[in-house]
Amino acid sequence: MHFLCHSNVIVYFCAMKTNISIYTLTSELHNEHAVDAVTREFLDSLHIEYNFKGSDFSDYATSPLSLIYVRTGGTEGIFKSLLPSLQSKSSRPFYLLTSGKSNSLAASLEILSFLRQQGLKGEVIHGNPDYVNRRITLLAKVEEAHQKLRGCRLGIIGEPSDWLISSNADKEKVKQQLGIELISVPMQELLDILKNTPVPSPEEDAQLNTSLAKSLPGAVQIYDALKEVVSRHQLQGFTIRCFDLLTAVKNTGCLALAKFNSEGIVAGCEGDVPALLSMKIAQVLTGVSGFQANPAKIDVECGEMLFAHCTIPFNLVERYEYDTHYESGIGIGIRGYMKEGPVTIFKISGDLSRNFIEEGELIRNQAKPDLCRTQQIIKLRDISRTSYFLTEPIGNHHIILPGNHKDLLQEFINQ
């Protein structure tokens, strides 16, 4: 982005909408021409897309990331006078950008110290251009994720499965800290909708055995019924007490969850609310909801873990195939094969007080008959982190994401 200086006025030209806005603090004691020259040079060196707002803070915090560029020293009092208005617009941390010239760093440190005294969060963004670029890019993703979560509605269809005795959530804390509203939907509502949802015609597929071919239309019917629930309650995601479907309709939600996740509606298993929250956070940060799975085997000495579950988002895998649901031997389960390579394991607790984030390597997929259908062998980058699962786990389900996302997830959690 570039801007030009005409008659001491900065005119900014932007060809596209960006998620970063830059506001300025400037002392009247400093030469305007000199400050504008430093501004041009500094902001151009960062190589980021942004909207330059200057000293007009009237629309502060309307972009996901608002940066306050402290251009000179002597601006501490200006910021202090602006603070009440800025606080009324946003509760997010204050990010103070500085070039380090004209005593801007000294002023930024004084302002940050003042913010800390008021119990407010903030950060001085300062360093070489490459570092500043990376830091702003990371913060922009995090702030955009926070903005996307505000007003998000996630459904809990039925209660958590009986065996998930630690997998509830603090609804008030989730709404206060993340802006997510958790909506309880009775399981009976879904079952009633199912009764009135047509069963689609069977599809001919030579690769399916007779049992799977008979189960497939019912699995699609469950997907169609869940679409009605999502629409009725205006949900951006849900978790379902899916094992109830085994007894109620003799089928599974595995196919439906695989489809919803690949279509952008986060869908979790077994009514596990912390897993659902983890998946939604992952989705707004990385673009994918991840693979909800539980550890089935851990080799503490070499850091290898086996994760498994009977469904995985279709958009995470290179190929997939149908099988029965493992525990029941009925319905449709999904065996998916994700590309080998770097992965991140993530989980946040239902009261948001704890989290686990670790990177590793998916070294192979496997398809043994005595496990949930999608099976991944993952080697943790830090072998010592396997002890977490045996001493202080956040439930049994964890979320597997392709790629290295530890820094991004950790930054989100820290805020």
Phi, psi and omega in degrees: 000147181226157173218155181242154181251120176230121178052047178066015179244129178276123177252121186255136180244126182227125183272348183210160177285135179237168180257016179233129174239141181242122177250155187237149169239124183220132176284142178291346182284343184267148180294124185297318181297317182294319180295318179297322179296316178296321180300312180301310183298315184293309183293324176297328182290343184277337178055052176235156174273132182202163170254124181270118185257345182066215185270006179270105183264014186299329179250028179305138177076010175279338171270154178306317180239120176249121178254137175256106182275105178279101189277334183214168169287175179074017184253002184299317180294325178298314180297316182301320179290331180279337191306312181303319179293318180295321179295326180290340182266335186200147174254008181283163179299156177265126180251116185257109180270136180216142176274341183091356180264159177056037179062024182291325180292317179300318179294322180296320179294321178295318179295316180295320177299318178297317179300316180298321178297331179273003182075024182253152181270148177191174180204140171268123179260109187207142178154197178287158186305322181296317179296313182298319177301311181296319182294316180294319179300317179295313181297324179297319178295318181294314181293324177295323177296316177301319180295320180293330182283335182295122181086003179291139179245119179243132183266146171244100184271105189081173177276164172305146179306150188304329183278350179270071187284351179240016191246038171267184180217154175273100187300319182293318180293321178298318180290319182292315187272326184251343183080011181266133176258124178266121186251121177277128178237120180300141178300327181297329178299316178295317181296323177294319178295321180302321182299331182256011179260123182298145173275122182295159178294144179299143175261137179281124179215109184297340182278348181268137174284175186299318181297314180293321179298322179289328183279335187300314179301321178294324178294323177291323177300320177298319177300314181297320179293320178295328175299322178293319177298314180301315180293316183298321184257005178053056184266146171258003178175169179196162166235147187231141174286073196291334182294339176296333179293332181298319180274326185283317184231007177057040178207183187233163175264007186302316180295316181300315182295321178299320180288313182301313181300321181287342179264001176099359174262111184294130184222121183244167186260154165064017180069022182281102185288315176302323177295320178299314178300318179299318180294320181291318176300315179300319183295315182289339179270321189246343182096350177230150184275339177093173183257111177280118184212163176242146176296135177249339180200141180227128172256098186298324186289326181251355177079016179267140181227145174254120176250143181210150171194168186264010174210153177207142180304135181299331183279003176261348191247154175279328176202162178210166176213157180271147172213178173284163171294135190298301188298321186265335183074015180234177175066204182241125171246162182245125171254106183250150181241104181275150180297134178293146181146195185295141176221164175233133177257131188220143172201139174238146182282161184293338175261007176067012184272340184226157177205160173228128177221122178208143178265157180198197182228124170284108186267338173189153169262152176220170185218057178283146186285344187259029180217165170308150200293321176269123187228128182231132173262118184238132176256120180291143178295318177256103186302327183297341183287349176296336181296333178305317184294333183263350184236329184210049184290151172264081183071189181261326180284138173226162186252126179258124180242134174292137177100171179263112185229017185299313182299317182294313180294320181294321179296319178297314182297320184294344183261000000 
